[in-house]
Amino acid sequence: MTLITSSKNDLIKTLHKLNRKKNRTEQQRYLIEGVHLVREALDAQTPIEMILATEDFKRVTWVPASMSIYWLKPEVAQTLSATVTTQGIFAVLPLPTEKLPQSFNGTWLLLDGVQDPGNIGTMVRTADAAGLSGVVLGEGSADLYSDKVLRAMQGSHFHIPIYQGDLNDWLTALKAAQVPIYGSELNPAAVDFHTVPAQPEFALIMGNEGNGMQIDLLAQTEQNLYIPIQGRAESLNVAIAAGILLFQLKN
Amino acid sequence: MTLITSSKNDLIKTLHKLNRKKNRTEQQRYLIEGVHLVREALDAQTPIEMILATEDFKRVTWVPASMSIYWLKPEVAQTLSATVTTQGIFAVLPLPTEKLPQSFNGTWLLLDGVQDPGNIGTMVRTADAAGLSGVVLGEGSADLYSDKVLRAMQGSHFHIPIYQGDLNDWLTALKAAQVPIYGSELNPAAVDFHTVPAQPEFALIMGNEGNGMQIDLLAQTEQNLYIPIQGRAESLNVAIAAGILLFQLKN
């Protein structure tokens, strides 16, 4: 039941560094912020190293007494926060180490070099809502545990497995499991997504916002799906396209 | 062919203020930034008051010689910019005054109190891509001409009419035109969106991120559509939901 009164406190200084990927990797942990995310972590019974909160939260009933809790003065909470006005509650979680799934049969979203944290987070949330087996982040995709990705995921990373790895290896394994692989590159052989029925197994690859998918991955797709553009927009946002395609493919 | 060398220049100080809605309204103009948006404005032949650019842009061929152009030293461009590293080109445009459409027959997206600038911008871009007749921003929606909305719209506001007004008035006019009105509130009478066929005319209302649609608007919808959630996400991001519904409804 420690009360931390200064932003210069060693623990606070150490945790503040978790806003950078380098330090998350070094410390092998990450920080979540806000009532919604902390409650999602508790509900998911995911390992939690500690909770930090302003003393207002002494009144809430949903933090288990067995938890390691540090109380913070409001100004200390604001130091730790990535938002303009913090809700005043945080949790420190070990970085998960997802290895490989037991089976590659299932429904998958593969992200090939997606850069925008909001897009990545929103796609994980959408994959969760669609009930997929998992999401795979290829090399070159933005880091999963930054504040912006965490905010957009809304806790979906506690619900759905997320893997990081070489997408070439994944495609090899998915093909061995006879899972159909769909790309989302607009090319002459691409088919209107409306014509593809919902199916029990698939892998959908979404590419980089500006450059699309890598050519060597593209060569391994069975079919490319396109969403017909009727207006004058050049393209759809990648997360919107993923949402439309996933809710078509998933049965 | 003026060269502006100081951030203290009166024009720069005046234009810098356009980062606030209050000042955009007062000056009746807004600022766009970046090669993509400026080129979209030129292509759309929308009224442009002036272009401001670093001298690197003296070499480009796509800026008409008839344009009023101010050249900027790089540090002046950075002052004007909302990004960390500016591309160094801006345009000042008069605030458009969309009145009411000539006909309410068509396909419409109505935003009821949507707050997040990225969500608004992405939905306008999606409505453009889907080929809708227009987008209507109800009172309480975030302002259209902020930097974040403009960035997410990617120039779609040059392609598709955007109206701002009281959604109650719009619903009255849409009903008079016999346009079917769909809400997106999850309630016991809501139907799975898959069961609703594509149609030549409709209005789809998307509500606030946290609170959904206003009750008095909800009462005026013909049908509410829901997107079945199969996983453990509580909900979809509002822009993702709009994308899925629009590409189902639009034929």
Short mmCIF file of N, CA, C and O in Angstrom, two decimals, chain B residues 64-115:
data_model
loop_
_atom_site.label_atom_id
_atom_site.label_comp_id
_atom_site.label_asym_id
_atom_site.label_seq_id
_atom_site.Cartn_x
_atom_site.Cartn_y
_atom_site.Cartn_z
N PRO B 64 -0.56 25.82 -61.10
CA PRO B 64 -0.80 26.76 -62.20
C PRO B 64 -0.14 28.11 -61.91
O PRO B 64 -0.18 28.60 -60.79
N ALA B 65 0.44 28.71 -62.94
CA ALA B 65 1.15 29.99 -62.79
C ALA B 65 0.20 31.11 -62.37
O ALA B 65 0.62 32.10 -61.78
N SER B 66 -1.09 30.91 -62.65
CA SER B 66 -2.07 31.95 -62.32
C SER B 66 -2.38 32.03 -60.82
O SER B 66 -3.02 32.96 -60.36
N MET B 67 -1.92 31.03 -60.08
CA MET B 67 -2.22 30.95 -58.64
C MET B 67 -1.49 32.04 -57.85
O MET B 67 -0.36 32.38 -58.20
N SER B 68 -2.09 32.47 -56.79
CA SER B 68 -1.39 33.35 -55.85
C SER B 68 -0.50 32.47 -54.97
O SER B 68 -0.99 31.62 -54.23
N ILE B 69 0.81 32.66 -55.11
CA ILE B 69 1.75 31.78 -54.40
C ILE B 69 2.68 32.59 -53.49
O ILE B 69 3.21 33.62 -53.90
N TYR B 70 2.84 32.10 -52.28
CA TYR B 70 3.85 32.66 -51.37
C TYR B 70 4.91 31.60 -51.13
O TYR B 70 4.57 30.45 -50.82
N TRP B 71 6.16 31.97 -51.27
CA TRP B 71 7.25 31.03 -50.99
C TRP B 71 7.67 31.18 -49.54
O TRP B 71 7.66 32.28 -48.99
N LEU B 72 8.01 30.05 -48.94
CA LEU B 72 8.34 30.04 -47.51
C LEU B 72 9.73 29.49 -47.28
O LEU B 72 10.13 28.49 -47.90
N LYS B 73 10.45 30.08 -46.36
CA LYS B 73 11.67 29.44 -45.84
C LYS B 73 11.21 28.18 -45.07
O LYS B 73 10.13 28.19 -44.46
N PRO B 74 12.02 27.10 -45.09
CA PRO B 74 11.60 25.85 -44.45
C PRO B 74 11.12 26.03 -42.99
O PRO B 74 10.14 25.42 -42.58
N GLU B 75 11.80 26.90 -42.22
CA GLU B 75 11.40 27.06 -40.82
C GLU B 75 10.04 27.74 -40.70
O GLU B 75 9.28 27.49 -39.76
N VAL B 76 9.70 28.57 -41.68
CA VAL B 76 8.38 29.21 -41.69
C VAL B 76 7.31 28.16 -42.00
O VAL B 76 6.25 28.11 -41.38
N ALA B 77 7.62 27.29 -42.96
CA ALA B 77 6.70 26.20 -43.31
C ALA B 77 6.44 25.32 -42.10
O ALA B 77 5.30 24.92 -41.82
N GLN B 78 7.51 25.03 -41.34
CA GLN B 78 7.34 24.16 -40.18
C GLN B 78 6.44 24.82 -39.13
O GLN B 78 5.65 24.15 -38.46
N THR B 79 6.53 26.12 -39.00
CA THR B 79 5.66 26.85 -38.06
C THR B 79 4.19 26.66 -38.41
O THR B 79 3.34 26.52 -37.54
N LEU B 80 3.91 26.67 -39.68
CA LEU B 80 2.53 26.59 -40.16
C LEU B 80 1.98 25.16 -40.07
O LEU B 80 0.77 24.95 -40.12
N SER B 81 2.89 24.20 -39.95
CA SER B 81 2.52 22.79 -40.11
C SER B 81 1.93 22.18 -38.86
O SER B 81 2.29 22.55 -37.74
N ALA B 82 1.05 21.21 -39.06
CA ALA B 82 0.52 20.42 -37.95
C ALA B 82 1.26 19.09 -37.83
O ALA B 82 0.91 18.26 -37.00
N THR B 83 2.26 18.86 -38.67
CA THR B 83 2.98 17.59 -38.64
C THR B 83 4.40 17.81 -38.11
O THR B 83 4.89 18.93 -38.05
N VAL B 84 5.03 16.71 -37.75
CA VAL B 84 6.38 16.81 -37.17
C VAL B 84 7.37 17.23 -38.25
O VAL B 84 8.26 18.05 -38.01
N THR B 85 7.25 16.66 -39.43
CA THR B 85 8.12 17.05 -40.53
C THR B 85 7.23 17.41 -41.71
O THR B 85 6.65 16.55 -42.35
N THR B 86 7.14 18.68 -42.00
CA THR B 86 6.21 19.13 -43.03
C THR B 86 6.73 18.82 -44.43
O THR B 86 7.94 18.82 -44.66
N GLN B 87 5.80 18.54 -45.35
CA GLN B 87 6.18 18.40 -46.76
C GLN B 87 6.44 19.79 -47.36
O GLN B 87 7.00 19.90 -48.44
N GLY B 88 5.98 20.83 -46.68
CA GLY B 88 6.31 22.20 -47.11
C GLY B 88 5.36 22.81 -48.10
O GLY B 88 5.70 23.81 -48.75
N ILE B 89 4.15 22.26 -48.24
CA ILE B 89 3.18 22.90 -49.14
C ILE B 89 1.80 22.95 -48.48
O ILE B 89 1.38 22.00 -47.81
N PHE B 90 1.14 24.09 -48.67
CA PHE B 90 -0.14 24.39 -48.01
C PHE B 90 -1.03 25.11 -49.01
O PHE B 90 -0.55 25.74 -49.95
N ALA B 91 -2.33 25.04 -48.78
CA ALA B 91 -3.24 25.91 -49.52
C ALA B 91 -4.29 26.45 -48.56
O ALA B 91 -4.65 25.80 -47.59
N VAL B 92 -4.73 27.66 -48.84
CA VAL B 92 -5.78 28.28 -48.04
C VAL B 92 -7.05 28.29 -48.88
O VAL B 92 -7.04 28.77 -50.03
N LEU B 93 -8.13 27.73 -48.35
CA LEU B 93 -9.38 27.58 -49.09
C LEU B 93 -10.52 28.26 -48.34
O LEU B 93 -10.56 28.20 -47.12
N PRO B 94 -11.45 28.88 -49.05
CA PRO B 94 -12.62 29.42 -48.37
C PRO B 94 -13.45 28.29 -47.79
O PRO B 94 -13.57 27.22 -48.40
N LEU B 95 -14.02 28.51 -46.61
CA LEU B 95 -14.93 27.51 -46.03
C LEU B 95 -16.11 27.34 -46.95
O LEU B 95 -16.77 28.33 -47.29
N PRO B 96 -16.41 26.13 -47.39
CA PRO B 96 -17.55 25.95 -48.30
C PRO B 96 -18.87 26.16 -47.56
O PRO B 96 -18.96 25.94 -46.36
N THR B 97 -19.86 26.60 -48.27
CA THR B 97 -21.18 26.75 -47.67
C THR B 97 -22.17 25.88 -48.44
O THR B 97 -22.79 26.33 -49.39
N GLU B 98 -22.24 24.60 -48.03
CA GLU B 98 -23.23 23.70 -48.62
C GLU B 98 -24.58 24.07 -48.04
O GLU B 98 -24.75 24.11 -46.82
N LYS B 99 -25.55 24.32 -48.86
CA LYS B 99 -26.87 24.62 -48.33
C LYS B 99 -27.65 23.32 -48.20
O LYS B 99 -27.34 22.50 -47.35
N LEU B 100 -28.57 23.07 -49.03
CA LEU B 100 -29.29 21.80 -48.98
C LEU B 100 -29.25 21.20 -50.37
O LEU B 100 -29.12 21.92 -51.37
N PRO B 101 -29.35 19.88 -50.49
CA PRO B 101 -29.28 19.27 -51.82
C PRO B 101 -30.53 19.62 -52.62
O PRO B 101 -31.58 19.91 -52.05
N GLN B 102 -30.41 19.56 -53.92
CA GLN B 102 -31.57 19.82 -54.78
C GLN B 102 -32.64 18.76 -54.59
O GLN B 102 -33.82 19.03 -54.64
N SER B 103 -32.18 17.53 -54.36
CA SER B 103 -33.12 16.44 -54.12
C SER B 103 -32.61 15.59 -52.96
O SER B 103 -31.41 15.41 -52.80
N PHE B 104 -33.54 15.11 -52.16
CA PHE B 104 -33.15 14.23 -51.06
C PHE B 104 -33.14 12.77 -51.49
O PHE B 104 -32.78 11.90 -50.70
N ASN B 105 -33.54 12.50 -52.71
CA ASN B 105 -33.44 11.12 -53.19
C ASN B 105 -31.97 10.80 -53.40
O ASN B 105 -31.24 11.60 -53.96
N GLY B 106 -31.57 9.63 -52.95
CA GLY B 106 -30.16 9.26 -53.09
C GLY B 106 -29.71 8.39 -51.94
O GLY B 106 -30.53 7.77 -51.25
N THR B 107 -28.40 8.36 -51.73
CA THR B 107 -27.81 7.51 -50.69
C THR B 107 -27.00 8.40 -49.75
O THR B 107 -26.12 9.14 -50.19
N TRP B 108 -27.27 8.30 -48.46
CA TRP B 108 -26.75 9.27 -47.49
C TRP B 108 -26.16 8.60 -46.26
O TRP B 108 -26.70 7.61 -45.78
N LEU B 109 -25.12 9.22 -45.75
CA LEU B 109 -24.58 8.83 -44.45
C LEU B 109 -24.78 10.01 -43.50
O LEU B 109 -24.32 11.12 -43.79
N LEU B 110 -25.47 9.77 -42.38
CA LEU B 110 -25.74 10.82 -41.40
C LEU B 110 -24.96 10.54 -40.13
O LEU B 110 -25.05 9.43 -39.59
N LEU B 111 -24.18 11.50 -39.66
CA LEU B 111 -23.36 11.30 -38.46
C LEU B 111 -23.97 12.06 -37.29
O LEU B 111 -24.06 13.29 -37.31
N ASP B 112 -24.35 11.31 -36.28
CA ASP B 112 -25.04 11.89 -35.12
C ASP B 112 -24.08 11.99 -33.94
O ASP B 112 -23.92 11.05 -33.17
N GLY B 113 -23.42 13.13 -33.82
CA GLY B 113 -22.55 13.36 -32.66
C GLY B 113 -21.28 12.54 -32.65
O GLY B 113 -20.76 12.22 -31.58
N VAL B 114 -20.76 12.18 -33.82
CA VAL B 114 -19.49 11.45 -33.85
C VAL B 114 -18.37 12.42 -33.42
O VAL B 114 -18.30 13.54 -33.90
N GLN B 115 -17.53 11.97 -32.50
CA GLN B 115 -16.59 12.87 -31.85
C GLN B 115 -15.16 12.78 -32.38
O GLN B 115 -14.45 13.77 -32.44
#
